[in-house]
Tab-separated table of C-alpha atoms and ligand atoms in Angstrom:
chain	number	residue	atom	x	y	z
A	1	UNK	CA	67.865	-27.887	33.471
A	2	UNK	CA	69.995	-27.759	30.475
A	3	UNK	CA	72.644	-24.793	29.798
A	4	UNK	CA	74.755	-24.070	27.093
A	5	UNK	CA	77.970	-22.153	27.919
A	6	UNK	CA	79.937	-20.404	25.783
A	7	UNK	CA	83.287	-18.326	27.074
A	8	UNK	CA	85.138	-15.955	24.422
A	9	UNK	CA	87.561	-13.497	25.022
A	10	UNK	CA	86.816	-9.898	24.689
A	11	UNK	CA	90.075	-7.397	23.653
A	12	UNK	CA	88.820	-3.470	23.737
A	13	UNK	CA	91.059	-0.620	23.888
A	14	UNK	CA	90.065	-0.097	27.486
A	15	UNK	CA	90.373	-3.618	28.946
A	16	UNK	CA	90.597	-6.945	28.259
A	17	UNK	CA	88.751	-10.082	29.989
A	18	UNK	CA	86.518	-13.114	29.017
A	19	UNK	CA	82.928	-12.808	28.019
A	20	UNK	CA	80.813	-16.127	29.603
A	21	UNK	CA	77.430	-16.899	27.829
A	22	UNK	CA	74.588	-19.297	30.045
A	23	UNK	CA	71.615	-19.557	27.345
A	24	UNK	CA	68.922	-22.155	29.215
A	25	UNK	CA	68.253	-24.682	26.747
A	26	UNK	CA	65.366	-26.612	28.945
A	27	UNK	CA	62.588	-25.719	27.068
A	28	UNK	CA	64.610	-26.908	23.507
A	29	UNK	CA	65.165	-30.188	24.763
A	30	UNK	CA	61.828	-30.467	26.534
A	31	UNK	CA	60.219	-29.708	23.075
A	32	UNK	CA	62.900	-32.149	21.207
A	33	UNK	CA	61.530	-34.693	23.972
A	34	UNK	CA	58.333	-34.030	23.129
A	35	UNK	CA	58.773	-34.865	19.062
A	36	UNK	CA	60.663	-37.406	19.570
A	37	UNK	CA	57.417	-39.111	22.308
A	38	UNK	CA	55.070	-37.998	19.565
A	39	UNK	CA	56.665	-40.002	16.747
A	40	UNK	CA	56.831	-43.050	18.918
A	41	UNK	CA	53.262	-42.684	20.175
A	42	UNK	CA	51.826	-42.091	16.282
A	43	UNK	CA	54.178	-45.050	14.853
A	44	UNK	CA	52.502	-47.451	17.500
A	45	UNK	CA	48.938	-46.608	17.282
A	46	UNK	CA	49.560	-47.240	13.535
A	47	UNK	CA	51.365	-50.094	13.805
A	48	UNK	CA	48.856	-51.880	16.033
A	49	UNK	CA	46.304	-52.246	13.144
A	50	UNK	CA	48.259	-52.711	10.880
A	51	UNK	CA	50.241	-56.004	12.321
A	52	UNK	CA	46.335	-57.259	12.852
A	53	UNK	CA	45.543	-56.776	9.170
A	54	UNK	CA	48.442	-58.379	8.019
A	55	UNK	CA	47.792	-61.569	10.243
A	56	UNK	CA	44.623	-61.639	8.949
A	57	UNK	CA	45.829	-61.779	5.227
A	58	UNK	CA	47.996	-64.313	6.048
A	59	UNK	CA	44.858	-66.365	7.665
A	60	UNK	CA	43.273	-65.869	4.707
A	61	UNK	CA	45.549	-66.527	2.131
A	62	UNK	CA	47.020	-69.736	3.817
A	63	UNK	CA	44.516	-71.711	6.599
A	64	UNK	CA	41.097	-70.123	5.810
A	65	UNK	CA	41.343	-69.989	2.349
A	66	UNK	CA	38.171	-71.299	0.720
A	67	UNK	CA	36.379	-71.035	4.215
A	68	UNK	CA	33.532	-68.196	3.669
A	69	UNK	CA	32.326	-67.998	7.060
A	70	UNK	CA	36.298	-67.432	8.032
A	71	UNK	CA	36.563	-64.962	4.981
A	72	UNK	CA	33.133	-62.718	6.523
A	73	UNK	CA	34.482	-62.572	9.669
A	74	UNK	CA	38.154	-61.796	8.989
A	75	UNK	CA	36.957	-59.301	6.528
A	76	UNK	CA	35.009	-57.798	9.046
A	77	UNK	CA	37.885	-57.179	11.655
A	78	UNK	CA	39.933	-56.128	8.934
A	79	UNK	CA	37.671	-53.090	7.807
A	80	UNK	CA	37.030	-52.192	11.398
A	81	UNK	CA	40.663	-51.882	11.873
A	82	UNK	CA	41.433	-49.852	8.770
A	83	UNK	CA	38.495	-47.428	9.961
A	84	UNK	CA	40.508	-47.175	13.234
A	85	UNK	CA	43.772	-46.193	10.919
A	86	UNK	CA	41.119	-43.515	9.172
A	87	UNK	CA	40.045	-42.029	11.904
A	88	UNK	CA	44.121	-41.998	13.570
A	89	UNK	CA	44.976	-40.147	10.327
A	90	UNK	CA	41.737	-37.831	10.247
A	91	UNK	CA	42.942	-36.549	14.059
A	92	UNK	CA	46.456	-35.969	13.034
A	93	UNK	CA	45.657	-34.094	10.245
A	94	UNK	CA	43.194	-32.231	12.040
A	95	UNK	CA	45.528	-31.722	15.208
A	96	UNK	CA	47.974	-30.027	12.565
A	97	UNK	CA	46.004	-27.892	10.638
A	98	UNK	CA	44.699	-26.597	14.322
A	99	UNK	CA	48.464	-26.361	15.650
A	100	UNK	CA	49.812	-24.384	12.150
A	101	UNK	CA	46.771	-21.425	12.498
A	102	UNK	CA	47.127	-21.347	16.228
A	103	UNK	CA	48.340	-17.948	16.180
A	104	UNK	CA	45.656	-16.592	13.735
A	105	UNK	CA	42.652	-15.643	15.989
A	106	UNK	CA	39.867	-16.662	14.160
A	107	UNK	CA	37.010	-14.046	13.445
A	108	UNK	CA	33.761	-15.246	11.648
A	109	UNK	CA	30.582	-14.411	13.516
A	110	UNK	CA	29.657	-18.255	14.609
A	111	UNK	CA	26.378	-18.623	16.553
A	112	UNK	CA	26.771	-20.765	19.303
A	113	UNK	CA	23.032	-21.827	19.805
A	114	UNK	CA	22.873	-23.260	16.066
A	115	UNK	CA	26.369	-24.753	16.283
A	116	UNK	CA	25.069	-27.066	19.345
A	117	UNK	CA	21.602	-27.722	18.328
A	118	UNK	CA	23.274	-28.907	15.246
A	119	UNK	CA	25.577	-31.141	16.533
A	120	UNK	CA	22.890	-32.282	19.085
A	121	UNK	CA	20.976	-33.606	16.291
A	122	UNK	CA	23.727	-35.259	14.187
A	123	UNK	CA	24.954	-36.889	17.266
A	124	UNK	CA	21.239	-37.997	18.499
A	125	UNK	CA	21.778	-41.623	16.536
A	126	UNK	CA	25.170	-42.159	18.000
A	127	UNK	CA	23.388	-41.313	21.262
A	128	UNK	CA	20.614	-43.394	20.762
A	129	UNK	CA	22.566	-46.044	19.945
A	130	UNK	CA	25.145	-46.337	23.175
A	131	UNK	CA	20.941	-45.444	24.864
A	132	UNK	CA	22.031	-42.411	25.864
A	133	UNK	CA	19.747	-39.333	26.624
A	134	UNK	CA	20.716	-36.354	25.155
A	135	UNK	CA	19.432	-33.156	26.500
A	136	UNK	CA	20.075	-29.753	25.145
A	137	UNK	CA	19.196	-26.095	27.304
A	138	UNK	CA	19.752	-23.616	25.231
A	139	UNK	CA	19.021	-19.719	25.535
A	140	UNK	CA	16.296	-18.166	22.839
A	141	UNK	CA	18.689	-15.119	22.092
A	142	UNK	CA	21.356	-15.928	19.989
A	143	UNK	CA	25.099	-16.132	21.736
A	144	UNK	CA	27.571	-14.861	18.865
A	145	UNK	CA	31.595	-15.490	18.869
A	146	UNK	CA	34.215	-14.441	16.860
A	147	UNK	CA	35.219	-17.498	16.051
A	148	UNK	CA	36.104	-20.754	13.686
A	149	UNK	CA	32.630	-22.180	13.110
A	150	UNK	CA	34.416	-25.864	12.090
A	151	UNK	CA	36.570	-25.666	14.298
A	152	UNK	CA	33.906	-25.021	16.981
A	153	UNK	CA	31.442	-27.657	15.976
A	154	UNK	CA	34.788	-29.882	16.481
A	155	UNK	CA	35.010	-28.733	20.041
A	156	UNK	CA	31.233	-29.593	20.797
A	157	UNK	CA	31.510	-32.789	18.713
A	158	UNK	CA	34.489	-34.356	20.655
A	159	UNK	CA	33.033	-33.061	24.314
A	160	UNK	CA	29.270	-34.390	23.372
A	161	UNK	CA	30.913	-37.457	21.940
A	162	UNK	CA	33.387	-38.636	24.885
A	163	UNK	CA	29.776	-37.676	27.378
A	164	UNK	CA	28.029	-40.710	25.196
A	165	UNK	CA	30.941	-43.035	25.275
A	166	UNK	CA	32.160	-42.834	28.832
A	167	UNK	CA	28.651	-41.575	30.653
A	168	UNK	CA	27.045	-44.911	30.220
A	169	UNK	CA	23.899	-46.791	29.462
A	170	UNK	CA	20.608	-45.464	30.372
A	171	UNK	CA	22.555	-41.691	31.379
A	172	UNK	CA	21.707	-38.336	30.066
A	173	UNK	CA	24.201	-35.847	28.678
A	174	UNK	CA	23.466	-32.073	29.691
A	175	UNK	CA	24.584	-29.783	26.666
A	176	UNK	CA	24.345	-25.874	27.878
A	177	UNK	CA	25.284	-22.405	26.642
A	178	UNK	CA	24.935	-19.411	29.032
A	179	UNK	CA	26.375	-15.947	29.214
A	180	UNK	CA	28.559	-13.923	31.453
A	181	UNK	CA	28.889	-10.075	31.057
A	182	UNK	CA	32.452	-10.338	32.460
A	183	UNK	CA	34.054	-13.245	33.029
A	184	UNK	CA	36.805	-13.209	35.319
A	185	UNK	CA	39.137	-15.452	33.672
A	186	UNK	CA	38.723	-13.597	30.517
A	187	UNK	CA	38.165	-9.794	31.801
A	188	UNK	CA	35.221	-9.841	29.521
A	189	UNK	CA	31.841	-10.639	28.210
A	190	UNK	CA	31.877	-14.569	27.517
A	191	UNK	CA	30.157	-17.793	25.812
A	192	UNK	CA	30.350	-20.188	28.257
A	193	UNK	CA	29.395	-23.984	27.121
A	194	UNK	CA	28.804	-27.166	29.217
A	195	UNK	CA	28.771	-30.872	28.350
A	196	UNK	CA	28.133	-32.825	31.356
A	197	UNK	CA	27.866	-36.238	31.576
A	198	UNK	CA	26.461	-39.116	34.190
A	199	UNK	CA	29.578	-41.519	34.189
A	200	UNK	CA	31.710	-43.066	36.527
A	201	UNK	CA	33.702	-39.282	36.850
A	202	UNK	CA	37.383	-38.943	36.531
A	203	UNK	CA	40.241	-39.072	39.137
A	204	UNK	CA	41.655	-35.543	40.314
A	205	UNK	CA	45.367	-36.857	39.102
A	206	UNK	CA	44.378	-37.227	35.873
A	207	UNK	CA	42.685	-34.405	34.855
A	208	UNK	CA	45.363	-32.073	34.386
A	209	UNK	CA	47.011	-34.333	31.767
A	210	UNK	CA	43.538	-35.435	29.718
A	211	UNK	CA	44.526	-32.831	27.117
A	212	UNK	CA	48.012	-34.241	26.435
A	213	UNK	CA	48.224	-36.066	23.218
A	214	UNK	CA	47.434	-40.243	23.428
A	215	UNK	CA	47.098	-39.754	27.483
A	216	UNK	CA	44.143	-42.056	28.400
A	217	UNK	CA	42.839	-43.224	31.898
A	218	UNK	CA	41.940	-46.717	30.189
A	219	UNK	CA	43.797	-47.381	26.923
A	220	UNK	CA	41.886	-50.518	26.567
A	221	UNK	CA	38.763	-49.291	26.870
A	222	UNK	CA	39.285	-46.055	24.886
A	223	UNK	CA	40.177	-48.382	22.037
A	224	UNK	CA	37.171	-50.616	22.419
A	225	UNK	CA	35.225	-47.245	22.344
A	226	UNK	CA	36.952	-46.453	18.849
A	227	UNK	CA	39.025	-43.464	20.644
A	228	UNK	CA	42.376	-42.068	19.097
A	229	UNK	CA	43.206	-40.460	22.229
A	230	UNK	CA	43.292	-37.053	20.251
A	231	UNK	CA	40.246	-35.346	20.625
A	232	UNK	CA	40.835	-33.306	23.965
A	233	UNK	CA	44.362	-32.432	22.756
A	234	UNK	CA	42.218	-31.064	19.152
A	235	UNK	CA	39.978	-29.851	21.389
A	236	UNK	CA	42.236	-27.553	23.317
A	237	UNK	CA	44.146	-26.833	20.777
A	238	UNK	CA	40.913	-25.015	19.275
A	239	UNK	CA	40.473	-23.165	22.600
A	240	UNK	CA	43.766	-21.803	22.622
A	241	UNK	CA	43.535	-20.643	19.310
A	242	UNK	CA	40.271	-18.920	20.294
A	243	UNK	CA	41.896	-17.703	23.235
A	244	UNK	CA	39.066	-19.376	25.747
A	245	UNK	CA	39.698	-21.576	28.373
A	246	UNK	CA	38.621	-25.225	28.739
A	247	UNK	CA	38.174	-26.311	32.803
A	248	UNK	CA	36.863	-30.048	33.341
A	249	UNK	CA	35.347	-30.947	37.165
A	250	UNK	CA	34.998	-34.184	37.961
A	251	UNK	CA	33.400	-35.788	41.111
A	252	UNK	CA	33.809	-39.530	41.002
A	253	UNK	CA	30.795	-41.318	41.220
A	254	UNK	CA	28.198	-38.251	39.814
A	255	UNK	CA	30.126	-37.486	36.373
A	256	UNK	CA	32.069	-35.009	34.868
A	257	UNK	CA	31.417	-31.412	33.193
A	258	UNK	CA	33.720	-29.976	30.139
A	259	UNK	CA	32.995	-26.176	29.782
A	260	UNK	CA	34.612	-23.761	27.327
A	261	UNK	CA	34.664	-20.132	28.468
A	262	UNK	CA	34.920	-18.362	24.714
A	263	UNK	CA	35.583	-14.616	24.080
A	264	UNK	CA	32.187	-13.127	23.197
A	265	UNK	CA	30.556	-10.182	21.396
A	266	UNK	CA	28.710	-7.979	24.329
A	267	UNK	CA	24.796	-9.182	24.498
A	268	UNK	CA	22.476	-7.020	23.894
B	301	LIG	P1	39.799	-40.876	23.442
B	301	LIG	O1	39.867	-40.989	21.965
B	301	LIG	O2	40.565	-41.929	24.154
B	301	LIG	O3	38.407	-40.706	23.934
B	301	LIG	P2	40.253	-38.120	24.285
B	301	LIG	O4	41.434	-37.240	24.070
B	301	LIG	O5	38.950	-37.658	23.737
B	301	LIG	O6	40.649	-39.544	23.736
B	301	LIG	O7	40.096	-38.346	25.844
B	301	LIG	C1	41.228	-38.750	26.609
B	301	LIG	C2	40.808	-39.631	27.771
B	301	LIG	O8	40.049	-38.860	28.712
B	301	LIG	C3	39.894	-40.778	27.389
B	301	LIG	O9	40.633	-41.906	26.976
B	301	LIG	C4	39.146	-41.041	28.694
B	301	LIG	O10	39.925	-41.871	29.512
B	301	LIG	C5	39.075	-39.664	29.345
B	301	LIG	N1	37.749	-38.999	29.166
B	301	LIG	C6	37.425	-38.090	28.228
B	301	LIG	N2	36.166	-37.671	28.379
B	301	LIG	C7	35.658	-38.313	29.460
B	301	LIG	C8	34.392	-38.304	30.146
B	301	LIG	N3	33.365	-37.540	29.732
B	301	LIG	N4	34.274	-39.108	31.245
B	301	LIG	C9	35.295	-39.883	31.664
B	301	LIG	N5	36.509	-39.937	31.058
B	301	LIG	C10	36.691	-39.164	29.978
């Protein structure tokens, strides 16, 4: 705990005596703490790439110059590590767009239903690809939010996305939306939607921390996987903004389920 003190003397026509000021300055220099671990993390994760590309210009401008097989595969690394720079640089910008309007509730009528099934089916390649099952259980009555419909398709993008990467081969990917008249946690009616995956499951210490910015169980394999360690910090950051709540449960061994409890219009 951090305190700053200030003492001044106080002279009134009735008495006379010090004045002694505690303010509690924690939170400042927890938040200062916090920049300053945020700069370091972003100037790393940029720097990594960026050493390999220049290592590979070298290569190529000195001891595989003239060597085309070199040349293709070099250039090859190369643009997968600029992509990785792209998409570092897409998340930041979108982490700080979401952080700046986090105070503006947003309000456009955004149907849930359509906002999955839509994702569902731009994601099915990616899916197919990693030969992953994706299967979606919607309700036939539309589920309306006030609500941020980019913002929201980023939510179910990042969620459906990390259940294809870390669920495995061969595993399905349960994508639901259901109702509740009156949820507790948000003394009212609510949108309530599940991603749950097949995979490997995540240990109970780290789940309280998979929303903080670059925290990842396996940095190594996140990486592999094309990760930026953002997208559950974006994605919460969107929750809070649409003042839901995001819980994860995680039983190793059986998988994982993400599910974000949004504020809702009543249902008919
Ligand atoms: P990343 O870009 O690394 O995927 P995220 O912020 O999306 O970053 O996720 C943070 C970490 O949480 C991941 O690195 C991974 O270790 C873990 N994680 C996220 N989703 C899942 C999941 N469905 N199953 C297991 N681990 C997960």
């Amino acid at each position: 705990t951090s305190f700053v003190v200030t003492v001044s003397r106080v002279d009134t026509d009735a008495a006379s005596g010090a004045l002694v000021c505690f303010e509690d300055i924690t939170h400042l220099e927890q938040a200062g703490q916090m920049r300053r671990d945020f700069v370091a993390n972003v100037s790393h994760e940029l720097r990594t790439p960026l050493t390999a590309l220049m290592g590979f210009i070298e290569t190529l401008q000195g001891p595989a110059k003239g060597d085309p097989r070199a040349s293709e595969r070099f250039l090859g690394v190369m643009l997968s590590e600029a992509q990785r720079m792209e998409r570092l640089v897409r998340d930041l910008l979108s982490l700080s767009r979401v952080e700046a309007d986090e105070r503006v509730r947003p309000t456009d009528r955004v149907d849930l239903g359509k906002c999955l099934s839509g994702v569902g089916h731009s994601l099915r390649p990616v899916a197919q690809a990693a030969d992953v099952h994706l299967a979606l259980d919607l309700p036939e009555t539309p589920v309306i939010v006030p609500g941020d419909v980019d913002q929201l398709t980023q939510v179910a993008t990042n969620l459906i996305e990390n259940a294809i990467k870390y669920g495995g081969k061969g595993k399905t990917v349960h994508i639901g939306l259901t109702t509740d008249a009156n949820a507790l946690s948000l003394r009212g009616p609510a949108a309530i939607v599940t991603v749950r995956d097949e995979g490997p499951g995540i240990d109970a210490v780290h789940i309280p921390r998979l929303t903080e910015r670059f925290y990842r169980i396996d940095s190594h394999r996140s990486r592999e996987m094309g990760g930026t360690g953002l997208g559950l910090a974006i994605v919460k950051h969107i929750v809070n903004r649409h003042r839901g709540r995001l819980r994860i449960d995680s039983e190793l061994g059986q998988g994982t389920e993400f599910r974000v409890i949004l504020p809702a219009y009543p249902q008919p």
